[in-house]
Short mmCIF file of C-alpha atoms in Angstrom, two decimals:
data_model
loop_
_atom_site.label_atom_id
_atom_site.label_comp_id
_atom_site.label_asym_id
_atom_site.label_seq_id
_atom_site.Cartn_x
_atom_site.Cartn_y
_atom_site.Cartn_z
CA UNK A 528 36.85 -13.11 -14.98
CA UNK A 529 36.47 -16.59 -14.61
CA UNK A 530 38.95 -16.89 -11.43
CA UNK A 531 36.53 -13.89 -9.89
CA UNK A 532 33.30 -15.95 -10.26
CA UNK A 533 34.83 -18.82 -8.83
CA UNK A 534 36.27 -16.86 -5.71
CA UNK A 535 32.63 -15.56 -5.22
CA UNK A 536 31.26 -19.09 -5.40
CA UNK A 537 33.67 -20.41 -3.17
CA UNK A 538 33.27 -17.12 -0.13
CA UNK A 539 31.28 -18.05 2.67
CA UNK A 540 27.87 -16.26 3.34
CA UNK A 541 27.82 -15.90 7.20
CA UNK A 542 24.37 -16.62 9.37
CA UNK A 543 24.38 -13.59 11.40
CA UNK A 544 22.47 -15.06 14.14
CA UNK A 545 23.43 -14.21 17.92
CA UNK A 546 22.76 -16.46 20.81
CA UNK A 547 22.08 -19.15 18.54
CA UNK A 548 25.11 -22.00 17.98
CA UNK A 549 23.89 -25.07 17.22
CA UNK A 550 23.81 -27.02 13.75
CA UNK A 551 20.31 -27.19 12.63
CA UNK A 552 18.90 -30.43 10.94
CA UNK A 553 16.61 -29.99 7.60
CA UNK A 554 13.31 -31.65 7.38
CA UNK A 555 11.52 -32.11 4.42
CA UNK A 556 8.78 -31.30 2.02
CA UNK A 557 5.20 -32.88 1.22
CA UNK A 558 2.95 -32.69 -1.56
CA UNK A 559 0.77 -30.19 -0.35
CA UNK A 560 0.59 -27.40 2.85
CA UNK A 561 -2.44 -30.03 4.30
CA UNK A 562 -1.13 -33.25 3.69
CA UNK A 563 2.61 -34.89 5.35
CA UNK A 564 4.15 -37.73 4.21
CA UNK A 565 6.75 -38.99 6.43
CA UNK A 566 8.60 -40.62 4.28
CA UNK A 567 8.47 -37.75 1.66
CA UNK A 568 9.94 -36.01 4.68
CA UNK A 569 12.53 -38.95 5.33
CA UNK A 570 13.96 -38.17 1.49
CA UNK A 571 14.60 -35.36 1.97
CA UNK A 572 16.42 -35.30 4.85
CA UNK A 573 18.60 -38.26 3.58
CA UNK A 574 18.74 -35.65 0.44
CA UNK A 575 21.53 -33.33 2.53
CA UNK A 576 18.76 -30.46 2.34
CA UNK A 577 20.40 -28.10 5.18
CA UNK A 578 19.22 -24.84 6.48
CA UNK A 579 23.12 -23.47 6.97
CA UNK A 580 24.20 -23.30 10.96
CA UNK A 581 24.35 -19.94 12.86
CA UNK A 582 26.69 -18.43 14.33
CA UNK A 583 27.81 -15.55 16.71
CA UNK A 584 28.13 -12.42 14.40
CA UNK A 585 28.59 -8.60 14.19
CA UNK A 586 25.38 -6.64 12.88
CA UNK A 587 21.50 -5.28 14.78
CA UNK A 588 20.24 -7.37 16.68
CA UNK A 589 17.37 -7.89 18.91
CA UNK A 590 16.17 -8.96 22.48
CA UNK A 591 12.70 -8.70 23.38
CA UNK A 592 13.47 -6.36 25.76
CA UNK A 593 14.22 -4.11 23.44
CA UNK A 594 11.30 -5.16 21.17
CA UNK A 595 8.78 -5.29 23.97
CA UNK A 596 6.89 -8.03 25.09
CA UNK A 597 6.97 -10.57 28.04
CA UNK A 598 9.70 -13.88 27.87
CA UNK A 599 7.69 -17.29 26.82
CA UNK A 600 8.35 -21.11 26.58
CA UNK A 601 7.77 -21.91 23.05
CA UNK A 602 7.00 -25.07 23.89
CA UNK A 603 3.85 -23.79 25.50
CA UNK A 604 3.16 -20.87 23.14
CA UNK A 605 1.08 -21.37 19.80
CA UNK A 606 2.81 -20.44 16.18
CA UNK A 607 1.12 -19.00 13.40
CA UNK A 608 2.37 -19.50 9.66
CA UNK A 609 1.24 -17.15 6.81
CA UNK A 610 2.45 -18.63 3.65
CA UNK A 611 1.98 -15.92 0.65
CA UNK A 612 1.35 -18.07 -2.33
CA UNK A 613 -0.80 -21.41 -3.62
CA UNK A 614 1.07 -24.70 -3.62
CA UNK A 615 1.99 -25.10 -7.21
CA UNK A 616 5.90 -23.63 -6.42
CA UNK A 617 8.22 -26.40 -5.21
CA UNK A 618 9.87 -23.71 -3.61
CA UNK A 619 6.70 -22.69 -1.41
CA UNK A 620 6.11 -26.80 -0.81
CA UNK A 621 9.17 -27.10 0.65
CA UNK A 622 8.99 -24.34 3.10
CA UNK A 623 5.61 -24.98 4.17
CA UNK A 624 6.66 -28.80 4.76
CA UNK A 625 9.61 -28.07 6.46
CA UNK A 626 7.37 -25.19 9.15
CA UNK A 627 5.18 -27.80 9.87
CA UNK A 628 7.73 -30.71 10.45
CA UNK A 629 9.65 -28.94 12.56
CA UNK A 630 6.70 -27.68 14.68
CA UNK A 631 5.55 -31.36 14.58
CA UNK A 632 9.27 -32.33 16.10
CA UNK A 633 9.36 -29.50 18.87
CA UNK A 634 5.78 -30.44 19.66
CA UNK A 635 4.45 -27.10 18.86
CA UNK A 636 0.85 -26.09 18.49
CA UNK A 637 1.01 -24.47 14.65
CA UNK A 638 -1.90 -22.65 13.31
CA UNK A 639 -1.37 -21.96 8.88
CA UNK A 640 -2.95 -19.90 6.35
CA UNK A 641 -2.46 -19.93 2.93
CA UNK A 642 -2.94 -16.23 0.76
CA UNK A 643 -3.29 -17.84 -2.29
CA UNK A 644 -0.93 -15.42 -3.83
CA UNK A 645 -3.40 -12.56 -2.69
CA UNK A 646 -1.89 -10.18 -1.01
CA UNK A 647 -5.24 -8.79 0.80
CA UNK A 648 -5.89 -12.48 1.98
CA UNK A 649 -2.57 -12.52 3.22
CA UNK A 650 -3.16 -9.44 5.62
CA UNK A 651 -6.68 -10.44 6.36
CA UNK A 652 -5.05 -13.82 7.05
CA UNK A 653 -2.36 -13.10 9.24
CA UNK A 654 -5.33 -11.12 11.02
CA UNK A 655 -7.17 -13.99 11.91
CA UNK A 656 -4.25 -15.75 13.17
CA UNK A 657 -3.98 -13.39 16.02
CA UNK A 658 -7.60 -13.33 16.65
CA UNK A 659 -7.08 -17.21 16.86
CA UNK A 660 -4.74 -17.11 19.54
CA UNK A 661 -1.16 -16.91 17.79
CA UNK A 662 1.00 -16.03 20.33
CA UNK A 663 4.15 -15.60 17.58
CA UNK A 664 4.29 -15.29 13.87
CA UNK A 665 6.17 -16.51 11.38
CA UNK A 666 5.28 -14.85 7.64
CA UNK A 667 6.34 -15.59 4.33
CA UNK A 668 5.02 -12.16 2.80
CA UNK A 669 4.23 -11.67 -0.90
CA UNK A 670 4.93 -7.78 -0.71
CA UNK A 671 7.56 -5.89 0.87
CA UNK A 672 4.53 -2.91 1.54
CA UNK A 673 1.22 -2.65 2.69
CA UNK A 674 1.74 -4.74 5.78
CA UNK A 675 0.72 -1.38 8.49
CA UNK A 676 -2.51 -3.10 9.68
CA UNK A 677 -0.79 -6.31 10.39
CA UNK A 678 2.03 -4.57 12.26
CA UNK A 679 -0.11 -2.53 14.74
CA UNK A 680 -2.59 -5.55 15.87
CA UNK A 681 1.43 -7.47 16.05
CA UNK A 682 2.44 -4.42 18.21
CA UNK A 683 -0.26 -4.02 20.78
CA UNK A 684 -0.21 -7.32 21.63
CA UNK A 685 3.59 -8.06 21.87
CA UNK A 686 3.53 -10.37 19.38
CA UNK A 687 7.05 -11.21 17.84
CA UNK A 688 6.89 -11.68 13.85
CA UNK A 689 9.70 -13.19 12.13
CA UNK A 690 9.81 -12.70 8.12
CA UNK A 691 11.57 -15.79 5.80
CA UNK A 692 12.61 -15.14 2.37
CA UNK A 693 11.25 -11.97 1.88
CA UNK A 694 11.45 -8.69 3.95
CA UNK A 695 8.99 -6.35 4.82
CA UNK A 696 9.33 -2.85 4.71
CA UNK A 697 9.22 -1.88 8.93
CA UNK A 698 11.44 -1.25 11.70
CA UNK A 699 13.31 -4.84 13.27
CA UNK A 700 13.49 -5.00 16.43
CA UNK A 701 10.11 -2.68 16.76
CA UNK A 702 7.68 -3.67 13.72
CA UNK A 703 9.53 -7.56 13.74
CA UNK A 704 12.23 -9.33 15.12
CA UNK A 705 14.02 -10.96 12.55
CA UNK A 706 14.24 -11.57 8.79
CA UNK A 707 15.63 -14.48 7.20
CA UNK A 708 16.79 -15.37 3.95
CA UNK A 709 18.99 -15.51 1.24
CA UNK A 710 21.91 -12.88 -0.35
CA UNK A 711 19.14 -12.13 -3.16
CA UNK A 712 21.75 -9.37 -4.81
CA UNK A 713 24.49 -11.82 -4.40
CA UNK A 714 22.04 -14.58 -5.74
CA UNK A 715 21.97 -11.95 -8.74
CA UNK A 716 25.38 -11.83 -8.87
CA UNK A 717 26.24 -15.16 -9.16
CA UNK A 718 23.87 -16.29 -11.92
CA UNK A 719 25.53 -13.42 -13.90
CA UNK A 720 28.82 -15.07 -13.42
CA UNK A 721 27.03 -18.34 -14.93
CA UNK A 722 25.73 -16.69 -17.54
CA UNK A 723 28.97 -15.03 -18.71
CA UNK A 724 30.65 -18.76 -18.41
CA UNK A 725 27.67 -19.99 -20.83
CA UNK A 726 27.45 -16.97 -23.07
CA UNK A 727 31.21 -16.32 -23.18
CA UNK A 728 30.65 -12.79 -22.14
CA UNK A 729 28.95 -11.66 -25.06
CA UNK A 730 25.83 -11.54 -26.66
CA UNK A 731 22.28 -9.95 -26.39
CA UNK A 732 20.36 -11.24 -23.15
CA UNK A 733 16.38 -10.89 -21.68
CA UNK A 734 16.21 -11.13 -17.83
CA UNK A 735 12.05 -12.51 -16.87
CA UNK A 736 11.54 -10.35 -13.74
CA UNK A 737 10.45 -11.74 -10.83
CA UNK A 738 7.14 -10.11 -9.54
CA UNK A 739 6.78 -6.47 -8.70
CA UNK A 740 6.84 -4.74 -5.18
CA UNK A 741 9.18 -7.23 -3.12
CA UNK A 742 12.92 -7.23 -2.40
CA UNK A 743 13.70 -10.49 -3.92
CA UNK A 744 12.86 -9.28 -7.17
CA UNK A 745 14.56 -6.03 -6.96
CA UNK A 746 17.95 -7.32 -5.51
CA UNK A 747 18.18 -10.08 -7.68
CA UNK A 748 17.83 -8.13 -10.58
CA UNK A 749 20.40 -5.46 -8.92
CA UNK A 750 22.88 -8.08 -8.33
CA UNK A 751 22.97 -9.36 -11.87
CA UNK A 752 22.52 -6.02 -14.08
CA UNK A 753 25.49 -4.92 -11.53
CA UNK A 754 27.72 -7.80 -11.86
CA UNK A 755 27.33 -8.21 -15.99
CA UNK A 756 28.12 -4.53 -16.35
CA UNK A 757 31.30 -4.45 -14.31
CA UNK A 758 32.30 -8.09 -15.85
CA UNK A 759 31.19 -8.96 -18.59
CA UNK A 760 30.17 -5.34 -20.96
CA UNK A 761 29.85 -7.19 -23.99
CA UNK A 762 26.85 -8.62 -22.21
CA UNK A 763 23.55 -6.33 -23.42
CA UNK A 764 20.20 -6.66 -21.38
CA UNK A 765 17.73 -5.50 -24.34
CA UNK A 766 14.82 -7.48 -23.04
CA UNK A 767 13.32 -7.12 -18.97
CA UNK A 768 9.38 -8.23 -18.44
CA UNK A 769 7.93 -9.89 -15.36
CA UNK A 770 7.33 -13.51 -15.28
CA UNK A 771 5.81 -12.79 -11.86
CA UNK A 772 7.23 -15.95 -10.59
CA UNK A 773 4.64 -17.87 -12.66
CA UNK A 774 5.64 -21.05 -15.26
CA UNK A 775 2.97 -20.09 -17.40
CA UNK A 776 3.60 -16.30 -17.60
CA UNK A 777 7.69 -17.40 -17.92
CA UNK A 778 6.43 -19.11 -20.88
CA UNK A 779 4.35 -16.79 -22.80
CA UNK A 780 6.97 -13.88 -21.77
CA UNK A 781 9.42 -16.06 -23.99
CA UNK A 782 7.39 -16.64 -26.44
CA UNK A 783 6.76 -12.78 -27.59
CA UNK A 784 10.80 -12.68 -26.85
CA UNK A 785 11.95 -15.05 -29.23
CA UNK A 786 9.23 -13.15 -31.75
CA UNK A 787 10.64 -9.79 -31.31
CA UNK A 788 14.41 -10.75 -30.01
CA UNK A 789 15.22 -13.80 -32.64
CA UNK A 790 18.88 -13.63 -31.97
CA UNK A 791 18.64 -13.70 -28.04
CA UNK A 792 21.64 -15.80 -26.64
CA UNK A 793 20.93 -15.94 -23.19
CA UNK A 794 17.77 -15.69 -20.75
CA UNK A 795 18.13 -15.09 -17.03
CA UNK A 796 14.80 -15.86 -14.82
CA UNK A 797 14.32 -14.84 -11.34
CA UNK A 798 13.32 -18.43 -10.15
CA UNK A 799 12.96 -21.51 -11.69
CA UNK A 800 9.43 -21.49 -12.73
CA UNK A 801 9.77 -19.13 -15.39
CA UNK A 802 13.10 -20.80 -16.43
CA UNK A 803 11.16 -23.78 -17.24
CA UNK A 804 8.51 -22.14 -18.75
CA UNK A 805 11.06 -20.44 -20.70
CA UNK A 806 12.44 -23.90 -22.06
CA UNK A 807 8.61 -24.80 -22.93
CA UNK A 808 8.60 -21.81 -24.99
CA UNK A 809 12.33 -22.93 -26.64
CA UNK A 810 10.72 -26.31 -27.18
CA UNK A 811 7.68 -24.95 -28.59
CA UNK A 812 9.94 -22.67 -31.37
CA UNK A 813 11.62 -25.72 -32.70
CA UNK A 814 15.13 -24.39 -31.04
CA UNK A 815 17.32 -26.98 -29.56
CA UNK A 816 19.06 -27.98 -26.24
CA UNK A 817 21.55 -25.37 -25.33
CA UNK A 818 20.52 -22.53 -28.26
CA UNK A 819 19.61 -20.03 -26.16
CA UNK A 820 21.46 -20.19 -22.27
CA UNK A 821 19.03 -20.04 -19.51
CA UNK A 822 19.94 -19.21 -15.40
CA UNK A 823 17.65 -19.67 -13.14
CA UNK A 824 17.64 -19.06 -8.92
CA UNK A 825 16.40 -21.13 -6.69
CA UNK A 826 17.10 -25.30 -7.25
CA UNK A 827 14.12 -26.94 -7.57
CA UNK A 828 14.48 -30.62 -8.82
CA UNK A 829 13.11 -29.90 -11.88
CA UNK A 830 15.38 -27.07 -13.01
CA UNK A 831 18.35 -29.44 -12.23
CA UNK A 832 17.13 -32.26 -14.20
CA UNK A 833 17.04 -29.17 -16.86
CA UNK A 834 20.90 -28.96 -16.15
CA UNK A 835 21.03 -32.81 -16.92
CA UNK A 836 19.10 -32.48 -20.28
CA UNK A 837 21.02 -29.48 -21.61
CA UNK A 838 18.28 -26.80 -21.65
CA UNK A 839 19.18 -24.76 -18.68
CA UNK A 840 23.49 -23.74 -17.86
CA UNK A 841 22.94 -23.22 -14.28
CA UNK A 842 20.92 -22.85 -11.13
CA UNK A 843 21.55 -21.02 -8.37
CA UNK A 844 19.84 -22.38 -5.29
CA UNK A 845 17.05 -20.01 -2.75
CA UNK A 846 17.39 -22.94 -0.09
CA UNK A 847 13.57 -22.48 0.90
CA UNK A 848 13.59 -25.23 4.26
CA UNK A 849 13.20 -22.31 6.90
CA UNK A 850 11.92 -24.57 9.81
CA UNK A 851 14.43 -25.32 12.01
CA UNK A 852 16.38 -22.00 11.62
CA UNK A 853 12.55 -20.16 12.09
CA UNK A 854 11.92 -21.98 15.45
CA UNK A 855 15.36 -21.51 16.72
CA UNK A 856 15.25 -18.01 16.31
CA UNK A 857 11.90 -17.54 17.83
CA UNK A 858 13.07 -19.73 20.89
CA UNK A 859 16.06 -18.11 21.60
CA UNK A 860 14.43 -14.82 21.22
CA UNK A 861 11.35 -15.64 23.41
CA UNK A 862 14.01 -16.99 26.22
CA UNK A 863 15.26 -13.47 26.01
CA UNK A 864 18.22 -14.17 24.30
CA UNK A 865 19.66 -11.69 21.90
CA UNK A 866 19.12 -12.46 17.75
CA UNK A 867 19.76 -10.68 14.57
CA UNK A 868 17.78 -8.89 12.67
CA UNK A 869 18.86 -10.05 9.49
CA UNK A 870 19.82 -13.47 9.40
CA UNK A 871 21.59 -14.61 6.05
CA UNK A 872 21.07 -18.33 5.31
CA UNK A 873 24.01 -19.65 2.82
CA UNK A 874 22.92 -21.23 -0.46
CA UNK A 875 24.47 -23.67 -3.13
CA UNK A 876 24.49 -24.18 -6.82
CA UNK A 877 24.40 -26.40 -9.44
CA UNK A 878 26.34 -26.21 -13.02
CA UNK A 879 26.92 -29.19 -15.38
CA UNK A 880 29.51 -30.64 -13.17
CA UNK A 881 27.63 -31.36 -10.45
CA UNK A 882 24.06 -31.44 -11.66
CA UNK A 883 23.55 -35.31 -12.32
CA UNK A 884 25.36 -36.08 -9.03
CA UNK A 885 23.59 -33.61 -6.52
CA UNK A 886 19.89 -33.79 -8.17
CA UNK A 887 18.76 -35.57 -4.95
CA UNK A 888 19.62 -32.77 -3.13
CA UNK A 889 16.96 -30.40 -4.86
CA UNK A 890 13.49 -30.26 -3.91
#
């Protein structure tokens, strides 16, 4: 069991990216979507923070040919950025900083939006960015659904939309060119394998859901009810409640599970947020360092430290720093070059043994 985990851990992901084969630099994050702070940004490069490289694969993909629309310079063309949710996430920090730095480096007009995590801003939001002048998108959706309107302004004018880290549900290559992101069932996967190192493979676990009516949620709680099953049956899920992605709500979530599930063992969150807001919870019940195991996805500096100070087992990262690997796509695709349609970024993680030593490398 333990020689299978670390087999997974150790397989490549492959960028299935066509047309694109250069190594893409990382830029990094700021405090807030309307401030930059260059050497903030400076950090984080230094950091190692990498969007993975591209390469030449098998799988769709698209030409805008095929998707419709006239070739552009990007150079020339404006960029519009819809993030989904309010700047309290590290995660959404980072990948907001790392849009705008890399539009800042190609010299690209950018035009943002921020939903608020309101998913009727959002469309109404990504509306006006057309009506400003956007002449491609770039969206970081907070649903998977509901995005219709959105897609037939996109489509009578020929504008290309490229998703990052969540899909939508549409057509690529006719409602959008491109989505890119992370494995989120593998994600799943592999912070089941952590959790059967921590828990010993058995005991009675609570998953906090991520929140409702987007793939990341779904897949990464596919990937790890999947993997514990096949692995790891004296593993029992008898607790699953959204979180929604939210400290806060991770918190109080724990706090009515260690009420009505006293001898929980282990606790797997859909991002770090609710992780730490599961440890609050811990903290607040008197329990100790390392009584109940806690997994979390996605790396944020935070959740690492949590690795260093015993409260959380392991982390697996959601490498959020889109930019480079965004603009790449939309440049090669705008040239007329071919891209793919879903374009897999690779991700790391971090367990006790390399916590302390790779913490700069979170965000």
């Amino acid at each position: 069991m333990k020689s299978t985990a670390s087999s997974r851990r150790t397989t490549a992901r492959a960028l299935l990216a066509t047309g694109i084969l250069t190594s893409l630099a990382l830029t990094g994050c700021t405090k807030s979507e309307d401030s930059s702070d260059d050497k903030a940004t400076e950090q984080q490069a230094d950091a190692g923070q990498e969007v993975a490289s591209p390469s030449a694969g098998s799988g769709p993909s698209c030409t805008i040919d095929t998707f419709g629309g006239e070739k552009l310079d990007l150079k020339n063309a404006t960029v519009g950025f819809s993030q989904s949710e309010k700047e309290a996430n590290p995660f959404r920090i980072a990948e907001t900083a790392s849009i705008k730095a890399e539009a800042k480096k190609r010299g690209i007009k950018l035009l943002t939006a921020n939903a608020q995590s309101q998913f009727s801003k959002q469309i109404s939001d990504v509306q006006d960015l057309i009506a400003k002048g956007a002449d491609v998108l770039v969206v970081a959706p907070l649903n998977s659904d509901g995005w219709e309107p959105v897609l037939k302004t996109a489509s009578a004018k020929h504008i290309p939309i490229v998703t990052v880290d969540r899909k939508i549900n549409a057509e690529a290559c006719k409602d959008y060119v491109s989505f890119i992101g992370s494995d989120f069932v593998e994600q799943g996967k592999r912070a089941a394998d952590q959790m059967i190192e921590a828990t010993g493979g058995k005991g009675e676990i609570a998953i906090l859901l991520g929140a409702a009516g987007n793939n990341v949620t779904t897949e990464r709680t596919k990937g790890f009810v999947d993997q514990i099953k096949a692995e790891a049956p004296g593993l029992k899920v008898v607790f699953q409640q959204t979180g929604e992605f939210a400290r806060e709500k991770g918190q109080s979530v724990t706090e009515n599970l260690i009420q009505s599930k006293p001898g929980i063992k282990g606790i797997y969150a859909e991002n770090d947020e609710m992780g730490l807001g599961a440890v609050n919870a811990l903290k607040g019940a008197g329990k100790k360092a390392g009584d109940v195991k806690i997994v979390t996805i996605d790396g944020t500096r935070n959740a690492v430290q949590g690795i260093v100070d015993g409260w959380i087992s392991g982390v697996v990262e959601s490498n959020p720093r889109f930019g480079p690997l965004a603009f790449q796509t939309l440049d090669s695709f705008t040239k007329g070059d071919e891209v793919s349609q879903d374009i897999v970024i690779k991700d790391t993680e971090y367990t006790e043994a390399n916590a302390e030593s790779d913490i700069a490398k979170a965000y």
